[in-house]
mmCIF file of C-alpha atoms in Angstrom:
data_model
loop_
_atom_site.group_PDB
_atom_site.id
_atom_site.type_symbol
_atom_site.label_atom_id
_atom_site.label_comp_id
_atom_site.label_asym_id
_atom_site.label_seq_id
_atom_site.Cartn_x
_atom_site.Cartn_y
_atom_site.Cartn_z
ATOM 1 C CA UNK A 1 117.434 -5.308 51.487
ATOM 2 C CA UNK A 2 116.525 -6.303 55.032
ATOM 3 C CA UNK A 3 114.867 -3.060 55.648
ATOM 4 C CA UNK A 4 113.164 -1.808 52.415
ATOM 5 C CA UNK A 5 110.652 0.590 54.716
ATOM 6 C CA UNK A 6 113.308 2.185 56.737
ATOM 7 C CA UNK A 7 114.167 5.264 56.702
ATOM 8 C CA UNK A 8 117.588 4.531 55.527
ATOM 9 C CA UNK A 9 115.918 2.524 52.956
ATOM 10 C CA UNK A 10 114.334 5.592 51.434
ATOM 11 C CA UNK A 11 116.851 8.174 51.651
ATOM 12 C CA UNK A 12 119.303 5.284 49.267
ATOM 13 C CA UNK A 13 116.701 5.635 46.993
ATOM 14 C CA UNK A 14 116.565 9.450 46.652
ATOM 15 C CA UNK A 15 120.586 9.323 46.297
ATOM 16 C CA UNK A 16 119.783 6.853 43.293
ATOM 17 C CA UNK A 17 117.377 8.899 41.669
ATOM 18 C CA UNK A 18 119.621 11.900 41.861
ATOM 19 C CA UNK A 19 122.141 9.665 40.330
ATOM 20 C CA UNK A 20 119.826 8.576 38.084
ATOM 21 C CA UNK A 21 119.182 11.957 36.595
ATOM 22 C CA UNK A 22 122.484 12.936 36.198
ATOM 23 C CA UNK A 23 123.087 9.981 33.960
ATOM 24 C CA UNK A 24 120.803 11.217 31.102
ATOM 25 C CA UNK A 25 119.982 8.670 28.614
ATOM 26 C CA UNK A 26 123.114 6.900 28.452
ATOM 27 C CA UNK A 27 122.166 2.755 27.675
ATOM 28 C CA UNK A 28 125.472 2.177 30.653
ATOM 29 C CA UNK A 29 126.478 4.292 33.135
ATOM 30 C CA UNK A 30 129.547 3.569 35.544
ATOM 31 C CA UNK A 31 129.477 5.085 39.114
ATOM 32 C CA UNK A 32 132.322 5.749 40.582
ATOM 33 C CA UNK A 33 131.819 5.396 44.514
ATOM 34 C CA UNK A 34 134.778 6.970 46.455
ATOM 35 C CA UNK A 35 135.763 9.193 49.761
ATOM 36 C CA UNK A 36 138.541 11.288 51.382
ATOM 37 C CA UNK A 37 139.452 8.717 54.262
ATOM 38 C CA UNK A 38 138.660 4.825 55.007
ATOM 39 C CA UNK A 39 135.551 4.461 57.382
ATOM 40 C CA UNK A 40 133.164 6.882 55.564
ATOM 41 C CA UNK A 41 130.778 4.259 54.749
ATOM 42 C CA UNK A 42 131.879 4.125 50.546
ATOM 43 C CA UNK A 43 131.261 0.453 50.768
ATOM 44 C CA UNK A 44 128.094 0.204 52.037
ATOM 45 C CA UNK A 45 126.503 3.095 50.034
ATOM 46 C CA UNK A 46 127.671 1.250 46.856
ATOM 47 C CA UNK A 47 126.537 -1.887 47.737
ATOM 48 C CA UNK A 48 123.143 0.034 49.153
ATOM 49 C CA UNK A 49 123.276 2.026 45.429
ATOM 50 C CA UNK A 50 123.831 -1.409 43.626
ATOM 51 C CA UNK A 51 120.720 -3.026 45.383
ATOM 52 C CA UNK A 52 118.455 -0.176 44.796
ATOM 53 C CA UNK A 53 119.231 0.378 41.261
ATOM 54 C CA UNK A 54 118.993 -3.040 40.382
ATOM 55 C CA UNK A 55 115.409 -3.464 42.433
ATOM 56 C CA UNK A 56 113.997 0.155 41.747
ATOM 57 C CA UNK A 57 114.977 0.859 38.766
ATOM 58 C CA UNK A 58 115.386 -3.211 37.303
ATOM 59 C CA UNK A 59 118.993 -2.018 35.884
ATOM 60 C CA UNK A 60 121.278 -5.137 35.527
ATOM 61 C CA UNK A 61 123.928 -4.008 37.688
ATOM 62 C CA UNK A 62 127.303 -5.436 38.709
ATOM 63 C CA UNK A 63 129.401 -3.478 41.714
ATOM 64 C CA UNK A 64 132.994 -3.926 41.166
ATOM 65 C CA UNK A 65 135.511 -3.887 44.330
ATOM 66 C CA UNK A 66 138.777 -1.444 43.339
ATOM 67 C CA UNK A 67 139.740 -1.117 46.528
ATOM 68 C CA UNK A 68 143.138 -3.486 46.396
ATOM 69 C CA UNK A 69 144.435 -2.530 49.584
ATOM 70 C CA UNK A 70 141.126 -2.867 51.678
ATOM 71 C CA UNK A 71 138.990 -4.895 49.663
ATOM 72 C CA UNK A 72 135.172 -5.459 51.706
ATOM 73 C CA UNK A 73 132.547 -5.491 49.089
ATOM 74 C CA UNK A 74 132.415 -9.586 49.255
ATOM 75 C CA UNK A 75 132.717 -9.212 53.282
ATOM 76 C CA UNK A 76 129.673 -6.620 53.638
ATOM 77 C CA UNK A 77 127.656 -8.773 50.471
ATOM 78 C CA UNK A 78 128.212 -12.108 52.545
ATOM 79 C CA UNK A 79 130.086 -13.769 49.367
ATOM 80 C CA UNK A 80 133.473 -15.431 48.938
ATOM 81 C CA UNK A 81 136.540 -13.907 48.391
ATOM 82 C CA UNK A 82 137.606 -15.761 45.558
ATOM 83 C CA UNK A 83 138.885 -14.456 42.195
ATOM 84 C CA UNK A 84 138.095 -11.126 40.898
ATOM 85 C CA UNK A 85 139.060 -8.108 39.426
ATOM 86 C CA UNK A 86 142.557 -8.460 40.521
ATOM 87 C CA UNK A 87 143.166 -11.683 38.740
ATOM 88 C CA UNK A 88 141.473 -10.330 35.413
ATOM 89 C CA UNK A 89 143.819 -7.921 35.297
ATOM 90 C CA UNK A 90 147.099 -9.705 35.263
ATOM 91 C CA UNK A 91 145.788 -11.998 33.065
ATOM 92 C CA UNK A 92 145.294 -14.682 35.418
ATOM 93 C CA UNK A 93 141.429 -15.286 34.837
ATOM 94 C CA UNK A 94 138.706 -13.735 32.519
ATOM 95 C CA UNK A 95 135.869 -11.653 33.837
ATOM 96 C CA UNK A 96 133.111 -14.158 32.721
ATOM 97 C CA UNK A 97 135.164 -16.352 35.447
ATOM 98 C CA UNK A 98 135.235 -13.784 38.128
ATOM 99 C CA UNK A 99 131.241 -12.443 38.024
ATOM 100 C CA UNK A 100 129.328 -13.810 40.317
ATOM 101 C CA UNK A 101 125.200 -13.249 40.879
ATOM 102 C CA UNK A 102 124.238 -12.730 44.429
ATOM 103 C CA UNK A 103 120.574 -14.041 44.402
ATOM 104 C CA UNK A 104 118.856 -11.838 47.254
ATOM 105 C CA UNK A 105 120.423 -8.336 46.458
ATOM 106 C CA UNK A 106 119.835 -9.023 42.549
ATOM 107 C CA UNK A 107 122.904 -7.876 41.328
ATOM 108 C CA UNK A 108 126.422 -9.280 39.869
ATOM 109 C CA UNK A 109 129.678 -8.886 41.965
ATOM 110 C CA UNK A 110 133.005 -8.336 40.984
ATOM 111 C CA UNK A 111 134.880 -8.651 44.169
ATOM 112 C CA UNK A 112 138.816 -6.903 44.754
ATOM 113 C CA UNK A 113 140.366 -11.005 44.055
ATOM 114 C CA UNK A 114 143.117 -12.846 45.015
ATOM 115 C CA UNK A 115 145.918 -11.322 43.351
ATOM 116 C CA UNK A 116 146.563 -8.937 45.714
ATOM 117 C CA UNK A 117 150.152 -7.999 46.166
ATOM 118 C CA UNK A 118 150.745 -4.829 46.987
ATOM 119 C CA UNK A 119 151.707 -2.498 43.761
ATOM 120 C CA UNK A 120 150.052 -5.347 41.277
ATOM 121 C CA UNK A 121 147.040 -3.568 40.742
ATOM 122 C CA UNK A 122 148.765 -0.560 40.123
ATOM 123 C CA UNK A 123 151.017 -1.684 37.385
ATOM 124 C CA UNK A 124 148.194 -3.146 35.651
ATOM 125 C CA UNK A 125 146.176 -0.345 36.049
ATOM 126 C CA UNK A 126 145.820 1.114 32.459
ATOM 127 C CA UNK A 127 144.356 -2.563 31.611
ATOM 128 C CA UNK A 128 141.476 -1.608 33.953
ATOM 129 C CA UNK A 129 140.092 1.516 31.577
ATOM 130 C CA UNK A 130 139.282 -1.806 28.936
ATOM 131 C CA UNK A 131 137.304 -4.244 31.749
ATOM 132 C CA UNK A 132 135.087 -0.979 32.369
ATOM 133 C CA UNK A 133 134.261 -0.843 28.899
ATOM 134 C CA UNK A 134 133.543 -4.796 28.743
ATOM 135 C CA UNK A 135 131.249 -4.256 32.078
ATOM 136 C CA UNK A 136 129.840 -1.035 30.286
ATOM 137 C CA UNK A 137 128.663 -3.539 26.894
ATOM 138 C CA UNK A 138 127.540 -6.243 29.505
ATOM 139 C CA UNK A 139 125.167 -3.977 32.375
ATOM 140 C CA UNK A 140 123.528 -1.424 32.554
ATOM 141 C CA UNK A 141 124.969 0.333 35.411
ATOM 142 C CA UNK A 142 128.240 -0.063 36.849
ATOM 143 C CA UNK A 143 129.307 0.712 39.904
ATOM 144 C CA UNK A 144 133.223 0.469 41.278
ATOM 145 C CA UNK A 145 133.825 0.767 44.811
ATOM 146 C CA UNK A 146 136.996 2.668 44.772
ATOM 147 C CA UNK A 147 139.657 3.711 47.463
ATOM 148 C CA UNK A 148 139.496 6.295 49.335
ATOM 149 C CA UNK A 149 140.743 9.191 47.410
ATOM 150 C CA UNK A 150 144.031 11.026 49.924
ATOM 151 C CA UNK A 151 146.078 7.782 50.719
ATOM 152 C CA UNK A 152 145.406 5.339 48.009
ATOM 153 C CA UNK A 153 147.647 6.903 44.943
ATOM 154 C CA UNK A 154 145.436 4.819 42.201
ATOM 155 C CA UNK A 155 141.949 6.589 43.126
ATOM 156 C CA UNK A 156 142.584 9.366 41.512
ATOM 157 C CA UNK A 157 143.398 7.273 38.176
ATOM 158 C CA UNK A 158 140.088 5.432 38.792
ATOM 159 C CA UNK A 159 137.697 8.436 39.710
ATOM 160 C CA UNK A 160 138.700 9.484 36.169
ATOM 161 C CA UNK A 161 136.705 6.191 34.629
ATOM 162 C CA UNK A 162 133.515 6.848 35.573
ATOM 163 C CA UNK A 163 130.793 8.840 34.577
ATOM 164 C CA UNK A 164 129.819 10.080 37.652
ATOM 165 C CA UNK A 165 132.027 10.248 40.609
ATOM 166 C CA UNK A 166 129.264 9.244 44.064
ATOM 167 C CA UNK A 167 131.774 11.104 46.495
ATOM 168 C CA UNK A 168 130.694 10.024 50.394
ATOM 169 C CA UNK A 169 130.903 12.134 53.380
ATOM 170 C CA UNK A 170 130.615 10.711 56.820
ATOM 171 C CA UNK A 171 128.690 13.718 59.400
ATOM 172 C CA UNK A 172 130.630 15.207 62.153
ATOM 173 C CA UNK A 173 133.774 12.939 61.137
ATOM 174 C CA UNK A 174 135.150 13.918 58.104
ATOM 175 C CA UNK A 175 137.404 17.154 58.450
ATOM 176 C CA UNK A 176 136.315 19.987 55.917
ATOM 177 C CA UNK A 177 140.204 20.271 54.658
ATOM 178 C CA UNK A 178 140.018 16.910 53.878
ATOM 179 C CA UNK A 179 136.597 16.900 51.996
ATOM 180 C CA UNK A 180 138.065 20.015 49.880
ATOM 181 C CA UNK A 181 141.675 18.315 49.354
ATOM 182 C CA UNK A 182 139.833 15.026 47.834
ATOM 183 C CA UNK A 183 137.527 16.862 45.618
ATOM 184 C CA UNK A 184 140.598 19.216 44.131
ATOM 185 C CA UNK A 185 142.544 15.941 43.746
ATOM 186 C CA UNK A 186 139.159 14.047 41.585
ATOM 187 C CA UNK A 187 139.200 17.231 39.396
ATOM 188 C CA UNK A 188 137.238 19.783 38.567
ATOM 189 C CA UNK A 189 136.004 18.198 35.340
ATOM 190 C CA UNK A 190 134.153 15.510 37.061
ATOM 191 C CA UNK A 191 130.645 14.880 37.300
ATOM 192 C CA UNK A 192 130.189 14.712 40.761
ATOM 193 C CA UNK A 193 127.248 13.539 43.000
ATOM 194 C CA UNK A 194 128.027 13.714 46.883
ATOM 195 C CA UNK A 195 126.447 11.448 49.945
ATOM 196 C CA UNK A 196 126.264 12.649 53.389
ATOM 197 C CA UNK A 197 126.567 9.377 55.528
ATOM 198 C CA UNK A 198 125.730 8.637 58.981
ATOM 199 C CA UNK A 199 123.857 11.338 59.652
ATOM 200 C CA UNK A 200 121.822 11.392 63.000
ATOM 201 C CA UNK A 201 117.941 11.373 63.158
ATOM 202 C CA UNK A 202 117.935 14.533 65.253
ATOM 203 C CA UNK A 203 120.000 16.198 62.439
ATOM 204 C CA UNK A 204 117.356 15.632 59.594
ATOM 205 C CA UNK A 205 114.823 17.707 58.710
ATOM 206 C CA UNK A 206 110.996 17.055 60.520
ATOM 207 C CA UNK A 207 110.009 15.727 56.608
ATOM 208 C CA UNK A 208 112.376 12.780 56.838
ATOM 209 C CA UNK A 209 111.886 12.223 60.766
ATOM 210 C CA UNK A 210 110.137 9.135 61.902
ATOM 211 C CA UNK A 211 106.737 10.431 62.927
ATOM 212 C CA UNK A 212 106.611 11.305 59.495
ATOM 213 C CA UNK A 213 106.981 7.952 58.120
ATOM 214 C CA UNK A 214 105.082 5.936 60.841
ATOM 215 C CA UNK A 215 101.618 5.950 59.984
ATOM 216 C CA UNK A 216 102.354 4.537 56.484
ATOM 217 C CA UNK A 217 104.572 1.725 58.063
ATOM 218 C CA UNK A 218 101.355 0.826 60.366
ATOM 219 C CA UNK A 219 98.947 0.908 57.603
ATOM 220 C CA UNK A 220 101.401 -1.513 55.462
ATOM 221 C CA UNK A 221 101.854 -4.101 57.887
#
């Protein structure tokens, strides 16, 4: 959003167009956004995903925080943390309640909530299969920030609702035995689209390098 010229900018936008052709012609798709480990970045590339979507490709788009444990979709979007998907599903509020538009990234949030006590969400789990299918009838792409995949036992059951599971790796962090444990745990059936985050400048190829970009950005401004 702040930097639609970056080079950052641009390589969001290539993830999102793979994405986007793996979705076919489906009217709703739902993106599952997930990793092996906390600190990969899985937040910010769905809230990156949900901007670029939404302003690219004019989807109506709502990002939904899963992540009960370590909820940070409303903390990296700049909102509130007020009710959300929590409370919906207990029973304690309805999603039209709980959806809220965030005016300069053009897209609906659904933040974690404030029922958050640790093994709620899980219990009320199998209620969160019919509040993707409500999203599905209501936006055109829907994207849930999930937990991380090895220590968060209710990933796995949520990887399993999407359509496409956006798996994120972060560069020279994530251990290999880890990536390959996460993946066997989503399952092979998946429809799977993976992110390399964090990757340094001087790791990219000399097509995506800044040079390369430069000239363009001068003549623009």
């Amino acid at each position: 959003m702040w930097y639609p010229r970056s080079i950052v900018a641009e390589q969001y936008r290539v993830a999102a167009t793979r994405i986007e052709l793996m979705t076919g012609k489906h009217q709703s798709t739902v993106i599952v956004v997930s990793s092996a480990i906390m600190g990969e970045g899985k937040t910010s590339t769905a809230l990156n995903l949900a901007h670029v979507f939404s302003r690219d490709y004019s989807k109506k788009t709502v990002l939904v925080d899963s992540d009960f444990k370590r909820p940070m979709v409303h903390a990296l979007a700049g909102v509130e943390a007020n009710a959300g998907l929590s409370d919906v599903l207990i029973g304690a509020k309805t999603l039209e309640e709980c959806i809220e538009y965030h005016e300069q990234l053009g897209i609906w949030i659904l933040s974690c909530g404030t029922a958050n006590s640790g093994a709620t969400p899980l219990r009320h789990l199998n209620q969160l299969s019919g509040v993707i299918e409500e999203l599905r009838s209501k936006f055109q792409c829907v994207i849930i920030d999930a937990p991380p995949v090895l220590p968060v036992a209710e990933a796995n059951v949520i990887a399993r609702m999407g359509d496409i599971v956006t798996y994120v790796i972060r560069a020279r962090t994530t251990r290999r035995d880890a990536v390959n444990q996460a993946l066997k745990l989503i399952g092979q059936n998946e429809t799977i689209a993976v992110v390399l985050n964090g990757v340094e400048l001087t790791d990219m190829p000399h097509y995506s390098e800044k040079y390369y970009y430069e000239p363009h950005y001068k003549q623009l401004r």
